[in-house]
PDB file of C-alpha atoms in Angstrom:
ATOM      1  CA  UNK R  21     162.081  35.868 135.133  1.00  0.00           C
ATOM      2  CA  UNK R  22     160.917  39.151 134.603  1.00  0.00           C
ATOM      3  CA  UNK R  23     161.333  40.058 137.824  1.00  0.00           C
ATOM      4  CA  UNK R  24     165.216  39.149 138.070  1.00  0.00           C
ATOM      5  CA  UNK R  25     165.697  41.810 135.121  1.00  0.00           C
ATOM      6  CA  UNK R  26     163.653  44.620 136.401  1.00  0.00           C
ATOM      7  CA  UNK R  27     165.893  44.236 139.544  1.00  0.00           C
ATOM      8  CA  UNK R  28     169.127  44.558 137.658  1.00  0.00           C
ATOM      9  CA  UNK R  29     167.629  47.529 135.448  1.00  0.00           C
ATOM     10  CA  UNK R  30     166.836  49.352 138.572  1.00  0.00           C
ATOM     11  CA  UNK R  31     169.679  48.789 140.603  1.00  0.00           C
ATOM     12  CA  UNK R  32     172.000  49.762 137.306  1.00  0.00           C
ATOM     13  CA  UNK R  33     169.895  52.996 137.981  1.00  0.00           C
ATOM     14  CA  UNK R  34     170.953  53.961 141.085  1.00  0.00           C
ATOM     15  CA  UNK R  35     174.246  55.176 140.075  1.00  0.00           C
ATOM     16  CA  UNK R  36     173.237  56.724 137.266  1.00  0.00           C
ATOM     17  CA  UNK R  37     170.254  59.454 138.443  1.00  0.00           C
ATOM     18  CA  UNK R  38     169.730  61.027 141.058  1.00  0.00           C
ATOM     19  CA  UNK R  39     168.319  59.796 144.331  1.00  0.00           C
ATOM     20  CA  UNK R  40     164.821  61.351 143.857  1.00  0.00           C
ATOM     21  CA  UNK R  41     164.964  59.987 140.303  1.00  0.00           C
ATOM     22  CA  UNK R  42     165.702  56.699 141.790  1.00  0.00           C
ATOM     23  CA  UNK R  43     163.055  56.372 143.885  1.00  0.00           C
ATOM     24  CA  UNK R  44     160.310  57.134 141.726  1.00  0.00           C
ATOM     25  CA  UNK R  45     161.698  54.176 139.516  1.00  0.00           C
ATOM     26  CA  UNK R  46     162.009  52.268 142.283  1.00  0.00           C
ATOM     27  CA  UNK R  47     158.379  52.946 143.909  1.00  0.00           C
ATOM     28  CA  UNK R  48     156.739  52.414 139.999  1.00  0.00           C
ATOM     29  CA  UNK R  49     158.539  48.869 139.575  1.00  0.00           C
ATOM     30  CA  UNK R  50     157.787  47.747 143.364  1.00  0.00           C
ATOM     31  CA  UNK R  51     154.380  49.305 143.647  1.00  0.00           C
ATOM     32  CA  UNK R  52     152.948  48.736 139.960  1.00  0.00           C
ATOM     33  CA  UNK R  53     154.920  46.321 137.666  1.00  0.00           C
ATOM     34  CA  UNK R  54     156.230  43.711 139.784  1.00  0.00           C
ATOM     35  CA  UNK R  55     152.862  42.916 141.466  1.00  0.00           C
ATOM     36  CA  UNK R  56     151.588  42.470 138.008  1.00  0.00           C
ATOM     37  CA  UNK R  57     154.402  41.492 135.982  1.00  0.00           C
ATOM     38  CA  UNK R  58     157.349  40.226 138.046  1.00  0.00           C
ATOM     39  CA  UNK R  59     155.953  36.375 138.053  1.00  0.00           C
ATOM     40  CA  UNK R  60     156.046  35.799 133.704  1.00  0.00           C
ATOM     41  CA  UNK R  61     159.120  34.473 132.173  1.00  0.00           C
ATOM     42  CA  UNK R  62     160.533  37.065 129.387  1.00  0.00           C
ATOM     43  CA  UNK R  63     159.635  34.760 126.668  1.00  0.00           C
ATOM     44  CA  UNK R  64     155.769  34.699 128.362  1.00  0.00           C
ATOM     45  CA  UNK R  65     155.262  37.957 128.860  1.00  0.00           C
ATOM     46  CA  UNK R  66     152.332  39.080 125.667  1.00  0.00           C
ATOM     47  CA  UNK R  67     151.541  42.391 124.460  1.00  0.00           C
ATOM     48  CA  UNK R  68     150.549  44.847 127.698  1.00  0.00           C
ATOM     49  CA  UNK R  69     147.719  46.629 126.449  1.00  0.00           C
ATOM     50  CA  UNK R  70     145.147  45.140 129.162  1.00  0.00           C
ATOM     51  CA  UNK R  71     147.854  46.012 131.453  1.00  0.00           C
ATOM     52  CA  UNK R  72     147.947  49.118 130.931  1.00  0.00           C
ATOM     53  CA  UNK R  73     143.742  49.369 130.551  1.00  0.00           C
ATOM     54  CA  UNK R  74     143.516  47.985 133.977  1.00  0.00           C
ATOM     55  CA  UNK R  75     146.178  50.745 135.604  1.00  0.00           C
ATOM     56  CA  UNK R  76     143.448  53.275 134.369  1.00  0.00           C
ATOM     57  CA  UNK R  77     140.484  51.348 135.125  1.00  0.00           C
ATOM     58  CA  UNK R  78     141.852  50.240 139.318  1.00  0.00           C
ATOM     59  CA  UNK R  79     139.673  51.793 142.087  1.00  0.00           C
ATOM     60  CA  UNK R  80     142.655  54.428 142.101  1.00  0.00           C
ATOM     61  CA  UNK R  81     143.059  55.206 138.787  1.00  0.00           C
ATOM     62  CA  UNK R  82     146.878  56.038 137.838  1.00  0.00           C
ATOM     63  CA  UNK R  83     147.306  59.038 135.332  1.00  0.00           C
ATOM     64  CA  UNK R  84     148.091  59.054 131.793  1.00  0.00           C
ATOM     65  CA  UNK R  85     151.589  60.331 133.328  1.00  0.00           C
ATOM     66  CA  UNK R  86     152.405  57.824 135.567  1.00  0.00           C
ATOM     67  CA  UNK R  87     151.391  55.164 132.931  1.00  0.00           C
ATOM     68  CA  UNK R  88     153.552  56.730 130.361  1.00  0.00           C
ATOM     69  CA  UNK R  89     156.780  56.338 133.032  1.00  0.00           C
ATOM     70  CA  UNK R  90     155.673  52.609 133.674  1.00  0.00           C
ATOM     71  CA  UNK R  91     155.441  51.751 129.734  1.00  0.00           C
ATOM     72  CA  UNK R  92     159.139  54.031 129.275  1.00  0.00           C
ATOM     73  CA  UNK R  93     160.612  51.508 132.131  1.00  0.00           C
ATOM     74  CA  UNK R  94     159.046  48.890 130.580  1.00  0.00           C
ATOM     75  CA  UNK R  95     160.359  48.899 127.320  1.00  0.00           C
ATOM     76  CA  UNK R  96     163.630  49.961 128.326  1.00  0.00           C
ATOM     77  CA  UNK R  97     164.117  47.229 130.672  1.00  0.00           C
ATOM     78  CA  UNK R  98     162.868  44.853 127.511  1.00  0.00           C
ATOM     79  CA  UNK R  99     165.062  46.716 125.074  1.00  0.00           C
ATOM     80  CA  UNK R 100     168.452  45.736 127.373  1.00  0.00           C
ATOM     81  CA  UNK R 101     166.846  41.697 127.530  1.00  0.00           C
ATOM     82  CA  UNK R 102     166.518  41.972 123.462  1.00  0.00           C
ATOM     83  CA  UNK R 103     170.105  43.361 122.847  1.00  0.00           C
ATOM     84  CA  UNK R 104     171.430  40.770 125.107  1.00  0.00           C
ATOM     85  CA  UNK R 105     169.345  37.846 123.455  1.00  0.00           C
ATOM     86  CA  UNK R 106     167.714  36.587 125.859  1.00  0.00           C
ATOM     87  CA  UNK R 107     164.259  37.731 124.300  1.00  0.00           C
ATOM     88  CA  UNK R 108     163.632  37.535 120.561  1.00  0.00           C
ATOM     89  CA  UNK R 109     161.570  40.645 120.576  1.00  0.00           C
ATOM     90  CA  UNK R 110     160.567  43.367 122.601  1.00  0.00           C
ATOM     91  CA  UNK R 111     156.516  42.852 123.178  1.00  0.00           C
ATOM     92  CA  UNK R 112     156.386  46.002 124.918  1.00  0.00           C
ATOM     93  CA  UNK R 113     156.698  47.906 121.549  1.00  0.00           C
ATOM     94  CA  UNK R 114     154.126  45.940 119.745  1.00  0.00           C
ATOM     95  CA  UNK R 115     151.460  47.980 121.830  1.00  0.00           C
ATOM     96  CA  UNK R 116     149.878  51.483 121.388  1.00  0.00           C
ATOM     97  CA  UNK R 117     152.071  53.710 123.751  1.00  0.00           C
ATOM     98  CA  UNK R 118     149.813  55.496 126.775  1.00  0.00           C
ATOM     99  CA  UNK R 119     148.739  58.477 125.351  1.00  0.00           C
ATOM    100  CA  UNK R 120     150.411  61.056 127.998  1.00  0.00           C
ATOM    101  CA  UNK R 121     148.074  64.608 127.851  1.00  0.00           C
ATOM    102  CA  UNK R 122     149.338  67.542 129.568  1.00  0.00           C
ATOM    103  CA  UNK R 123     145.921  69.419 129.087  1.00  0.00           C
ATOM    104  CA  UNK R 124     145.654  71.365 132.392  1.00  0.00           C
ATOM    105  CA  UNK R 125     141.957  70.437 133.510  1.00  0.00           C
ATOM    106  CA  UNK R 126     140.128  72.259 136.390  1.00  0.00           C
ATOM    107  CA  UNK R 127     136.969  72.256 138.573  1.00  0.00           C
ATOM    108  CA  UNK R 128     133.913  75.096 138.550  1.00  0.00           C
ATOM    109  CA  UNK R 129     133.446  76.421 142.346  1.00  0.00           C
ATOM    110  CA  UNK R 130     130.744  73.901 142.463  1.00  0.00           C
ATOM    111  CA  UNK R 131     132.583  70.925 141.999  1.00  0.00           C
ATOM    112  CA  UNK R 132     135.169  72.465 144.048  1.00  0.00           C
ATOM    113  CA  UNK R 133     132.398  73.364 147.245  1.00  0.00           C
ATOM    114  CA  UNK R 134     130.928  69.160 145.986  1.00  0.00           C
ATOM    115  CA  UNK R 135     133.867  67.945 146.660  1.00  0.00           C
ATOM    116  CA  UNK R 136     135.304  69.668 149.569  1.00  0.00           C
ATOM    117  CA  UNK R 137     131.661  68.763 151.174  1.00  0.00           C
ATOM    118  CA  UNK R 138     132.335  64.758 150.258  1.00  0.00           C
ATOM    119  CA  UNK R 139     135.776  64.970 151.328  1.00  0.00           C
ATOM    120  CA  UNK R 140     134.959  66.725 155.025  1.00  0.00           C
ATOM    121  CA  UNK R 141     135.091  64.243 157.183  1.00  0.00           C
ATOM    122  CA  UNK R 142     138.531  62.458 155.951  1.00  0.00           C
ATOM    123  CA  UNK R 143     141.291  62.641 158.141  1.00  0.00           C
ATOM    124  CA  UNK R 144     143.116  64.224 154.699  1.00  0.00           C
ATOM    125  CA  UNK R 145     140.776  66.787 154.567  1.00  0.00           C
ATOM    126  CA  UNK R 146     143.036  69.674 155.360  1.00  0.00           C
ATOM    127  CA  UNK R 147     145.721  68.263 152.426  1.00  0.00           C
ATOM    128  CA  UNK R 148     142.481  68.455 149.602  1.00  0.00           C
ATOM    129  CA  UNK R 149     141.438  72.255 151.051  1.00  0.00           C
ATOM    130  CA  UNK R 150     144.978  73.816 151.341  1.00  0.00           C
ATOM    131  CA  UNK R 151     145.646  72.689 147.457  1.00  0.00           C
ATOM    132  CA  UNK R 152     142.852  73.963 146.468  1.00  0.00           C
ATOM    133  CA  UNK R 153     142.764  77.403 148.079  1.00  0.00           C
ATOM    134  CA  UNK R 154     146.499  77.976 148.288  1.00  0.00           C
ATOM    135  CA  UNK R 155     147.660  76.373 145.034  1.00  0.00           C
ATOM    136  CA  UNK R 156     150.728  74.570 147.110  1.00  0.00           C
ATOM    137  CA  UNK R 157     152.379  71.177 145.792  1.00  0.00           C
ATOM    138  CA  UNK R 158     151.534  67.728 146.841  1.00  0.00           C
ATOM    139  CA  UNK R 159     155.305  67.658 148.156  1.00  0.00           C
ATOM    140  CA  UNK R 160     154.872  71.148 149.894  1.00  0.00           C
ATOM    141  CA  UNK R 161     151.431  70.634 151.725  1.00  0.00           C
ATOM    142  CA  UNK R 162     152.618  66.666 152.955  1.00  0.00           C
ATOM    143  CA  UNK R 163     155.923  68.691 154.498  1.00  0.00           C
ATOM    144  CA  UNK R 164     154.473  71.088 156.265  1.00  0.00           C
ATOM    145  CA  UNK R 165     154.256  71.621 160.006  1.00  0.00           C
ATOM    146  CA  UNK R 166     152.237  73.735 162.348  1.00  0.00           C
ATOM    147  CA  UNK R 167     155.528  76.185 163.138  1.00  0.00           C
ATOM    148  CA  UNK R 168     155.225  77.169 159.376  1.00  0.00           C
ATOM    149  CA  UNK R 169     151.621  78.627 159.761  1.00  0.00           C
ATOM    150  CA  UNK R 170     151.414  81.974 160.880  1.00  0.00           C
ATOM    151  CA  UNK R 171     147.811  81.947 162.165  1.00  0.00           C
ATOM    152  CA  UNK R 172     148.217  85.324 163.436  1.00  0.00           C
ATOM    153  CA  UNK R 173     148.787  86.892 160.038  1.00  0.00           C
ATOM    154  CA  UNK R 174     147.094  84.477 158.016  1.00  0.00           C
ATOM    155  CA  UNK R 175     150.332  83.251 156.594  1.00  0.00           C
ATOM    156  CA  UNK R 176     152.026  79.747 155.516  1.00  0.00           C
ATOM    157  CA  UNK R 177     155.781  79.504 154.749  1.00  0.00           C
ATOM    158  CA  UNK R 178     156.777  77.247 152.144  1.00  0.00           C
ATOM    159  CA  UNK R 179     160.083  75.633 152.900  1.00  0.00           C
ATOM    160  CA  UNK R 180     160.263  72.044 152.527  1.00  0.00           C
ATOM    161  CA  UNK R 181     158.599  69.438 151.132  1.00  0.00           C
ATOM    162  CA  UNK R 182     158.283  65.844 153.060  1.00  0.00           C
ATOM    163  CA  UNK R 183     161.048  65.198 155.880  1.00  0.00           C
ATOM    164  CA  UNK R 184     161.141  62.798 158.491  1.00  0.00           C
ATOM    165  CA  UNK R 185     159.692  64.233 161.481  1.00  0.00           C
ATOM    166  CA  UNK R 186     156.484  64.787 163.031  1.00  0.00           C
ATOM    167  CA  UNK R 187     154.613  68.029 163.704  1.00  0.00           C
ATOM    168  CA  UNK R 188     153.234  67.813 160.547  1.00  0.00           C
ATOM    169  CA  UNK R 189     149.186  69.463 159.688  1.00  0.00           C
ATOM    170  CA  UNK R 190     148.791  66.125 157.294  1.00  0.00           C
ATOM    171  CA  UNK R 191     149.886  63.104 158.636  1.00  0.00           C
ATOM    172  CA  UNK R 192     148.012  59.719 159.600  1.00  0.00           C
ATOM    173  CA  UNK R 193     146.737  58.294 162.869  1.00  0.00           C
ATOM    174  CA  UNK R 194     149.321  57.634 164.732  1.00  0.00           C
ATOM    175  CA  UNK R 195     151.644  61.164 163.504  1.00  0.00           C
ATOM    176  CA  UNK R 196     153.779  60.015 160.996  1.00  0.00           C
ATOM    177  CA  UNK R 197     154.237  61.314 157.534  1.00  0.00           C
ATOM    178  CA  UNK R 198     151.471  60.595 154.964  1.00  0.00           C
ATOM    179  CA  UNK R 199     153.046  58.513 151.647  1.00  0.00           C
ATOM    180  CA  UNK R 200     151.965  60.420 148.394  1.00  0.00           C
ATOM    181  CA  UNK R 201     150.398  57.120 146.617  1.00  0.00           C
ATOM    182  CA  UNK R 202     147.777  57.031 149.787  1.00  0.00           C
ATOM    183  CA  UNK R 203     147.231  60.433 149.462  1.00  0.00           C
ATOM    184  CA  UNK R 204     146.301  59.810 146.315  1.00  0.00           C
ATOM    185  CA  UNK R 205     144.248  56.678 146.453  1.00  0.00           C
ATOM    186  CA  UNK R 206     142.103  58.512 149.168  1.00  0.00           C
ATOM    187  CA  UNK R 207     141.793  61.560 146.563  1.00  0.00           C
ATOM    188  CA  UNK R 208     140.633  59.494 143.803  1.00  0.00           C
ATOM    189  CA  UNK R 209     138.389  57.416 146.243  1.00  0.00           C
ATOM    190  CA  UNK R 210     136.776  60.829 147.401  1.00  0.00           C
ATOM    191  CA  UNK R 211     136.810  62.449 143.810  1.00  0.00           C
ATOM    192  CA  UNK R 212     134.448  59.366 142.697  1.00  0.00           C
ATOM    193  CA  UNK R 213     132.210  59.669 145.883  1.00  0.00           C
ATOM    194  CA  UNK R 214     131.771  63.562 145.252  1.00  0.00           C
ATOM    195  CA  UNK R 215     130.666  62.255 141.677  1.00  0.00           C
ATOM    196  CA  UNK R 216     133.134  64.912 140.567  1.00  0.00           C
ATOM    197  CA  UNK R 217     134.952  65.583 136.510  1.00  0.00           C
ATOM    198  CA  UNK R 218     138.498  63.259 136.961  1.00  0.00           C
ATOM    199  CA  UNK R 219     141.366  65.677 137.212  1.00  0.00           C
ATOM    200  CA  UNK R 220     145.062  65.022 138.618  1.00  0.00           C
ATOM    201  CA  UNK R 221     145.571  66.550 141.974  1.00  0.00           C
ATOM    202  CA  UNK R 222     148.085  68.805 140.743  1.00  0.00           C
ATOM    203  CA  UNK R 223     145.080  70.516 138.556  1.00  0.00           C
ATOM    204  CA  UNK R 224     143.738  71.141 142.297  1.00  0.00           C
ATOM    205  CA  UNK R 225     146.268  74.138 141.924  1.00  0.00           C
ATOM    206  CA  UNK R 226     145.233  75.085 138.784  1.00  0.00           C
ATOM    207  CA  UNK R 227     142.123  75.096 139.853  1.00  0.00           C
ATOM    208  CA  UNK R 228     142.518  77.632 142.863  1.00  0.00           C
ATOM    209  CA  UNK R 229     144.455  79.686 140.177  1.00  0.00           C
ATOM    210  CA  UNK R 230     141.400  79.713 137.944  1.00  0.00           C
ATOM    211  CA  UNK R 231     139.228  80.410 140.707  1.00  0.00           C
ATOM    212  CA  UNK R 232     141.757  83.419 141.800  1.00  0.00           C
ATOM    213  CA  UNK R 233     141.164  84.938 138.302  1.00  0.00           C
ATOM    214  CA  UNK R 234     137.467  84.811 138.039  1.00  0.00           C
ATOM    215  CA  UNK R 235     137.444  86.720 141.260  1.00  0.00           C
ATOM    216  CA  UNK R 236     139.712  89.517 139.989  1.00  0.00           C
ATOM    217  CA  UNK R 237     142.789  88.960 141.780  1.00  0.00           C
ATOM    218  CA  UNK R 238     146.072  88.343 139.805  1.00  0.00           C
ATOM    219  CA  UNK R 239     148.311  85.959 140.425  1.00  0.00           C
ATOM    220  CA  UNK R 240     151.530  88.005 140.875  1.00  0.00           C
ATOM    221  CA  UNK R 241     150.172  89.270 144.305  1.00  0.00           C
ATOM    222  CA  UNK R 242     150.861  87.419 147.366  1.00  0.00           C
ATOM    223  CA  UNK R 243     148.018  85.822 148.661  1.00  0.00           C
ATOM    224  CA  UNK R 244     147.632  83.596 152.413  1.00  0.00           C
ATOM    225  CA  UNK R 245     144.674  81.267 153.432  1.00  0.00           C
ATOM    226  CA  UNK R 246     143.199  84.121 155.828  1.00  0.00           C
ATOM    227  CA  UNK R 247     142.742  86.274 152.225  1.00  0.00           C
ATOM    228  CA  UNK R 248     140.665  83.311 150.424  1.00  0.00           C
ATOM    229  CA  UNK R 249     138.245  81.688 153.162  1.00  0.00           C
ATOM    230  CA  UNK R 250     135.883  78.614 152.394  1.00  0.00           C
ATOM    231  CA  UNK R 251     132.514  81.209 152.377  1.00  0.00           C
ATOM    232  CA  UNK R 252     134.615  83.220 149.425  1.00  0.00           C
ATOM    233  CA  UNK R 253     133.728  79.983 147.004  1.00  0.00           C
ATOM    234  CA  UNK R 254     130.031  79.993 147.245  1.00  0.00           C
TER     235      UNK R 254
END
């Protein structure tokens, strides 16, 4: 089976990249080609293309990025089955590979006010607003924790990205740590309610650096949340 080599592939990985490495392999093969994949016998398994056409097409779309990693595991995992003979070929080469664009992509101030509007009344509100008016990481703003705003001052410190405990400004219903992939479906699920232009959510900092520049401030100065509030956008 499939599945049985994807296993050994990944686990061959673990002592050969690091542990954050690791565990994006392991959350692409367990979260995206196993469900799909994992039940085919080698010698079944036909070119991917709709495969990959229906990662793009989901109600939470997966990036040209994330495809790209999924086809690169893919064929590598097909390549060892091939040099051992236990396929004749390797299907996964006989399709068009993802195309993978790094074009940075951003939103006007009124798609940005559209879909901060759309998005208001999510509990992962405050994760959409602080990336767009701070410009912090998806790691960075899912880590943070009250203690690191300085409300006083108008200040955020940057220290960490997720950890285990709680205190944490994003988190779900119950106070635990929100995982990136939800944050992420609920992003797309919003971005497609606000009837919004599709861009990754790390163009969400790009886009607060583009919307820094058009109101004359440059990007080597320190800024906080107090010094960009929501009315500044309209």
């Amino acid at each position: 089976m499939f599945s049985s080599f994807l296993t050994s592939w990944l686990e061959n990985k673990r002592m050969s990249v690091r542990s954050s490495t690791f565990r994006n392999y392991e959350w692409l093969v367990n979260t995206h080609i196993l469900p799909h994949l994992g039940k085919y016998e080698l010698s079944k398994l036909n070119p991917m293309q709709a495969f990959y056409r229906k990662l793009k097409k989901d109600d939470s779309p997966l990036s040209d990025e994330v495809i790209t990693k999924i086809h690169t595991i893919i064929n590598a995992v097909l390549t060892r089955a091939h040099e051992r003979g236990f396929v004749a070929k390797n299907v996964a080469k006989l399709v068009d590979k993802p195309r993978f664009s790094k074009k940075m992509e951003v939103w006007s101030e009124k798609e940005v006010l559209q879909f901060l509007d759309v998005s208001r009344e999510d509990r992962l509100y405050i994760a959409f607003f602080l990336a767009i008016t701070t410009g912090m990481r998806r790691g960075e703003i899912l880590g943070l924790r009250w203690k690191d705003i300085d409300f006083e001052n108008g200040e955020i410190s940057v220290a960490r990205s997720v950890y285990q405990d709680n205190d944490l400004v994003v988190c779900t219903s119950v106070g635990t740590k929100v995982l990136p992939r939800n944050l992420i479906r609920t992003y797309y699920r919003l971005l497609k309610k606000a009837d919004v232009p599709k861009i990754r959510f790390h163009d969400l900092r790009h886009s607060h650096a583009t919307l820094l520049l058009k109101k004359g401030c440059t990007l080597r100065s320190p800024r906080s949340v107090s010094d960009m509030p929501t009315s500044e956008l309209h």
